[in-house]
PDB file of N, CA and C in Angstrom:
ATOM      1  N   MET M 228      91.339  92.702 106.245  1.00  0.00           N
ATOM      2  CA  MET M 228      91.223  93.781 104.723  1.00  0.00           C
ATOM      3  C   MET M 228      92.737  94.206 104.551  1.00  0.00           C
ATOM      4  N   THR M 229      93.180  94.071 103.638  1.00  0.00           N
ATOM      5  CA  THR M 229      94.273  94.827 103.785  1.00  0.00           C
ATOM      6  C   THR M 229      94.810  95.917 102.585  1.00  0.00           C
ATOM      7  N   VAL M 230      95.296  97.062 102.746  1.00  0.00           N
ATOM      8  CA  VAL M 230      95.833  98.471 101.799  1.00  0.00           C
ATOM      9  C   VAL M 230      95.570  98.279 100.881  1.00  0.00           C
ATOM     10  N   VAL M 231      96.394  96.947 100.232  1.00  0.00           N
ATOM     11  CA  VAL M 231      96.434  96.398  98.722  1.00  0.00           C
ATOM     12  C   VAL M 231      95.332  96.460  98.485  1.00  0.00           C
ATOM     13  N   THR M 232      94.508  95.391  98.986  1.00  0.00           N
ATOM     14  CA  THR M 232      93.125  94.827  98.570  1.00  0.00           C
ATOM     15  C   THR M 232      92.077  96.262  98.841  1.00  0.00           C
ATOM     16  N   ALA M 233      91.703  96.537  99.909  1.00  0.00           N
ATOM     17  CA  ALA M 233      91.257  97.743 100.193  1.00  0.00           C
ATOM     18  C   ALA M 233      91.406  99.242  98.572  1.00  0.00           C
ATOM     19  N   LEU M 234      92.841  99.371  98.432  1.00  0.00           N
ATOM     20  CA  LEU M 234      93.254  99.651  97.297  1.00  0.00           C
ATOM     21  C   LEU M 234      92.443  99.768  96.097  1.00  0.00           C
ATOM     22  N   ASN M 235      92.347  97.853  95.346  1.00  0.00           N
ATOM     23  CA  ASN M 235      91.265  97.749  94.572  1.00  0.00           C
ATOM     24  C   ASN M 235      89.994  98.092  94.234  1.00  0.00           C
ATOM     25  N   ASP M 236      89.551  97.887  95.501  1.00  0.00           N
ATOM     26  CA  ASP M 236      88.071  97.983  96.021  1.00  0.00           C
ATOM     27  C   ASP M 236      87.330 100.162  96.023  1.00  0.00           C
ATOM     28  N   ALA M 237      86.715 100.512  96.441  1.00  0.00           N
ATOM     29  CA  ALA M 237      86.200 101.995  95.620  1.00  0.00           C
ATOM     30  C   ALA M 237      86.355 102.139  97.417  1.00  0.00           C
ATOM     31  N   PRO M 238      86.621 103.262  98.053  1.00  0.00           N
ATOM     32  CA  PRO M 238      86.873 103.511  99.417  1.00  0.00           C
ATOM     33  C   PRO M 238      85.387 103.471  99.778  1.00  0.00           C
ATOM     34  N   SER M 239      84.996 103.432  99.714  1.00  0.00           N
ATOM     35  CA  SER M 239      82.884 102.527  99.812  1.00  0.00           C
ATOM     36  C   SER M 239      82.932 101.553 100.557  1.00  0.00           C
ATOM     37  N   ALA M 240      83.541 100.755 100.093  1.00  0.00           N
ATOM     38  CA  ALA M 240      83.689  99.551 100.292  1.00  0.00           C
ATOM     39  C   ALA M 240      84.462  99.398 102.175  1.00  0.00           C
ATOM     40  N   VAL M 241      85.315 100.531 102.276  1.00  0.00           N
ATOM     41  CA  VAL M 241      85.768 100.606 104.373  1.00  0.00           C
ATOM     42  C   VAL M 241      85.538 101.620 104.679  1.00  0.00           C
ATOM     43  N   ASP M 242      83.931 101.935 103.685  1.00  0.00           N
ATOM     44  CA  ASP M 242      83.844 103.193 104.777  1.00  0.00           C
ATOM     45  C   ASP M 242      84.355 104.137 105.711  1.00  0.00           C
ATOM     46  N   VAL M 243      85.308 104.721 104.558  1.00  0.00           N
ATOM     47  CA  VAL M 243      86.016 106.100 104.100  1.00  0.00           C
ATOM     48  C   VAL M 243      85.054 106.961 103.125  1.00  0.00           C
ATOM     49  N   ASP M 244      83.943 108.104 103.431  1.00  0.00           N
ATOM     50  CA  ASP M 244      83.288 108.915 103.116  1.00  0.00           C
ATOM     51  C   ASP M 244      84.330 109.272 101.787  1.00  0.00           C
ATOM     52  N   THR M 245      83.947 109.089 100.815  1.00  0.00           N
ATOM     53  CA  THR M 245      84.992 109.382  99.369  1.00  0.00           C
ATOM     54  C   THR M 245      84.558 108.420  98.292  1.00  0.00           C
ATOM     55  N   GLU M 246      83.945 108.828  96.989  1.00  0.00           N
ATOM     56  CA  GLU M 246      84.544 108.238  95.606  1.00  0.00           C
ATOM     57  C   GLU M 246      85.768 107.871  95.092  1.00  0.00           C
ATOM     58  N   THR M 247      86.825 108.581  95.485  1.00  0.00           N
ATOM     59  CA  THR M 247      87.867 108.351  95.212  1.00  0.00           C
ATOM     60  C   THR M 247      89.087 108.090  96.615  1.00  0.00           C
ATOM     61  N   TRP M 248      89.775 107.987  95.574  1.00  0.00           N
ATOM     62  CA  TRP M 248      91.213 107.342  96.452  1.00  0.00           C
ATOM     63  C   TRP M 248      92.122 108.604  96.413  1.00  0.00           C
ATOM     64  N   THR M 249      91.979 109.329  97.736  1.00  0.00           N
ATOM     65  CA  THR M 249      93.375 110.216  97.339  1.00  0.00           C
ATOM     66  C   THR M 249      93.325 110.675  98.750  1.00  0.00           C
ATOM     67  N   PRO M 250      95.478 110.934  98.386  1.00  0.00           N
ATOM     68  CA  PRO M 250      96.712 111.271  99.291  1.00  0.00           C
ATOM     69  C   PRO M 250      95.650 111.124 100.865  1.00  0.00           C
ATOM     70  N   ALA M 251      94.780 112.244 101.124  1.00  0.00           N
ATOM     71  CA  ALA M 251      94.233 112.345 102.178  1.00  0.00           C
ATOM     72  C   ALA M 251      93.044 111.177 102.690  1.00  0.00           C
ATOM     73  N   ALA M 252      92.637 111.065 102.211  1.00  0.00           N
ATOM     74  CA  ALA M 252      91.466 109.168 102.453  1.00  0.00           C
ATOM     75  C   ALA M 252      92.203 108.139 102.620  1.00  0.00           C
ATOM     76  N   LEU M 253      93.335 108.481 102.005  1.00  0.00           N
ATOM     77  CA  LEU M 253      94.367 106.861 102.222  1.00  0.00           C
ATOM     78  C   LEU M 253      94.801 107.160 103.990  1.00  0.00           C
ATOM     79  N   GLN M 254      95.404 108.619 103.871  1.00  0.00           N
ATOM     80  CA  GLN M 254      95.713 108.856 105.717  1.00  0.00           C
ATOM     81  C   GLN M 254      94.990 108.672 106.166  1.00  0.00           C
ATOM     82  N   THR M 255      93.672 108.928 106.257  1.00  0.00           N
ATOM     83  CA  THR M 255      92.691 109.043 107.635  1.00  0.00           C
ATOM     84  C   THR M 255      92.483 107.488 107.658  1.00  0.00           C
ATOM     85  N   TYR M 256      92.518 106.475 105.973  1.00  0.00           N
ATOM     86  CA  TYR M 256      91.809 105.097 106.450  1.00  0.00           C
ATOM     87  C   TYR M 256      93.161 104.251 107.458  1.00  0.00           C
ATOM     88  N   LEU M 257      94.067 104.554 106.615  1.00  0.00           N
ATOM     89  CA  LEU M 257      95.799 103.854 107.518  1.00  0.00           C
ATOM     90  C   LEU M 257      95.648 104.776 109.885  1.00  0.00           C
ATOM     91  N   ALA M 258      95.512 105.640 109.392  1.00  0.00           N
ATOM     92  CA  ALA M 258      95.172 106.119 111.411  1.00  0.00           C
ATOM     93  C   ALA M 258      94.062 105.928 111.428  1.00  0.00           C
ATOM     94  N   ASP M 259      92.730 104.955 110.773  1.00  0.00           N
ATOM     95  CA  ASP M 259      91.714 104.730 111.327  1.00  0.00           C
ATOM     96  C   ASP M 259      91.655 103.184 111.791  1.00  0.00           C
ATOM     97  N   THR M 260      92.193 102.523 110.528  1.00  0.00           N
ATOM     98  CA  THR M 260      92.062 101.712 110.760  1.00  0.00           C
ATOM     99  C   THR M 260      93.676 100.646 111.342  1.00  0.00           C
ATOM    100  N   TYR M 261      94.325 101.040 111.172  1.00  0.00           N
ATOM    101  CA  TYR M 261      95.927 101.107 111.029  1.00  0.00           C
ATOM    102  C   TYR M 261      96.816 101.363 112.475  1.00  0.00           C
ATOM    103  N   ASP M 262      96.218 102.194 112.640  1.00  0.00           N
ATOM    104  CA  ASP M 262      97.026 103.835 114.342  1.00  0.00           C
ATOM    105  C   ASP M 262      97.814 103.715 113.671  1.00  0.00           C
ATOM    106  N   VAL M 263      98.100 103.909 112.353  1.00  0.00           N
ATOM    107  CA  VAL M 263      98.818 104.303 111.475  1.00  0.00           C
ATOM    108  C   VAL M 263      99.543 105.779 110.925  1.00  0.00           C
ATOM    109  N   ALA M 264     100.316 106.552 111.069  1.00  0.00           N
ATOM    110  CA  ALA M 264     100.410 108.508 110.158  1.00  0.00           C
ATOM    111  C   ALA M 264     101.791 107.782 109.409  1.00  0.00           C
ATOM    112  N   TYR M 265     100.903 108.060 107.767  1.00  0.00           N
ATOM    113  CA  TYR M 265     101.839 107.784 106.545  1.00  0.00           C
ATOM    114  C   TYR M 265     102.069 109.105 106.207  1.00  0.00           C
ATOM    115  N   PRO M 266     103.294 110.378 105.788  1.00  0.00           N
ATOM    116  CA  PRO M 266     103.031 110.799 105.146  1.00  0.00           C
ATOM    117  C   PRO M 266     101.886 110.904 103.876  1.00  0.00           C
ATOM    118  N   ARG M 267     102.315 111.694 103.193  1.00  0.00           N
ATOM    119  CA  ARG M 267     101.420 111.730 102.102  1.00  0.00           C
ATOM    120  C   ARG M 267     101.714 111.625 100.780  1.00  0.00           C
ATOM    121  N   GLU M 268     103.745 112.157 101.179  1.00  0.00           N
ATOM    122  CA  GLU M 268     104.008 111.663  99.906  1.00  0.00           C
ATOM    123  C   GLU M 268     103.793 109.595  99.651  1.00  0.00           C
ATOM    124  N   ARG M 269     104.224 108.999 101.163  1.00  0.00           N
ATOM    125  CA  ARG M 269     104.080 107.590 100.330  1.00  0.00           C
ATOM    126  C   ARG M 269     102.878 106.733 100.903  1.00  0.00           C
ATOM    127  N   CYS M 270     101.279 108.051 100.359  1.00  0.00           N
ATOM    128  CA  CYS M 270     100.231 107.495 100.338  1.00  0.00           C
ATOM    129  C   CYS M 270     100.245 108.085  99.072  1.00  0.00           C
ATOM    130  N   VAL M 271     100.733 108.575  98.080  1.00  0.00           N
ATOM    131  CA  VAL M 271     100.792 108.699  97.038  1.00  0.00           C
ATOM    132  C   VAL M 271     101.293 107.714  95.672  1.00  0.00           C
ATOM    133  N   GLU M 272     102.849 107.676  97.451  1.00  0.00           N
ATOM    134  CA  GLU M 272     103.139 106.025  96.464  1.00  0.00           C
ATOM    135  C   GLU M 272     102.136 104.513  96.181  1.00  0.00           C
ATOM    136  N   LEU M 273     101.558 104.644  97.528  1.00  0.00           N
ATOM    137  CA  LEU M 273     100.838 103.344  97.329  1.00  0.00           C
ATOM    138  C   LEU M 273      99.584 103.460  96.670  1.00  0.00           C
ATOM    139  N   LEU M 274      98.917 104.131  96.402  1.00  0.00           N
ATOM    140  CA  LEU M 274      98.053 104.762  95.622  1.00  0.00           C
ATOM    141  C   LEU M 274      98.306 104.682  94.072  1.00  0.00           C
ATOM    142  N   ARG M 275      99.613 104.906  93.547  1.00  0.00           N
ATOM    143  CA  ARG M 275      99.931 104.493  92.116  1.00  0.00           C
ATOM    144  C   ARG M 275     100.239 103.606  91.544  1.00  0.00           C
ATOM    145  N   SER M 276     101.356 102.408  93.089  1.00  0.00           N
ATOM    146  CA  SER M 276     101.091 100.801  93.467  1.00  0.00           C
ATOM    147  C   SER M 276      99.900 100.599  93.254  1.00  0.00           C
ATOM    148  N   ALA M 277      99.075 100.839  93.373  1.00  0.00           N
ATOM    149  CA  ALA M 277      98.073 100.247  93.029  1.00  0.00           C
ATOM    150  C   ALA M 277      96.800 100.152  92.234  1.00  0.00           C
ATOM    151  N   GLY M 278      97.271 101.448  90.892  1.00  0.00           N
ATOM    152  CA  GLY M 278      96.953 101.690  90.077  1.00  0.00           C
ATOM    153  C   GLY M 278      96.384 103.171  89.833  1.00  0.00           C
ATOM    154  N   HIS M 279      96.580 103.628  90.630  1.00  0.00           N
ATOM    155  CA  HIS M 279      95.286 105.129  90.657  1.00  0.00           C
ATOM    156  C   HIS M 279      96.022 106.216  90.324  1.00  0.00           C
ATOM    157  N   ASP M 280      95.333 107.163  90.059  1.00  0.00           N
ATOM    158  CA  ASP M 280      96.254 108.616  88.921  1.00  0.00           C
ATOM    159  C   ASP M 280      96.355 108.923  90.172  1.00  0.00           C
ATOM    160  N   VAL M 281      97.084 109.899  90.536  1.00  0.00           N
ATOM    161  CA  VAL M 281      97.371 110.870  91.946  1.00  0.00           C
ATOM    162  C   VAL M 281      98.325 111.754  91.138  1.00  0.00           C
ATOM    163  N   GLU M 282      98.073 113.738  91.199  1.00  0.00           N
ATOM    164  CA  GLU M 282      97.972 114.804  91.086  1.00  0.00           C
ATOM    165  C   GLU M 282      98.504 115.244  91.516  1.00  0.00           C
ATOM    166  N   GLU M 283     100.276 115.678  92.306  1.00  0.00           N
ATOM    167  CA  GLU M 283     100.772 116.054  93.188  1.00  0.00           C
ATOM    168  C   GLU M 283     100.342 117.964  93.558  1.00  0.00           C
TER     169      GLU M 283
END
């Protein structure tokens, strides 16, 4: 599953234990699934590009 596809679904669809996508949840997902460490700012950008409202 690609990151974009995952962000279009609920976090629970990819075994992330939270109700909504947050920068921290995305960071955990990326680290666990792809073994990459994305900075919070980049996670905010990814979430916004996927249509999520993210407060800084």
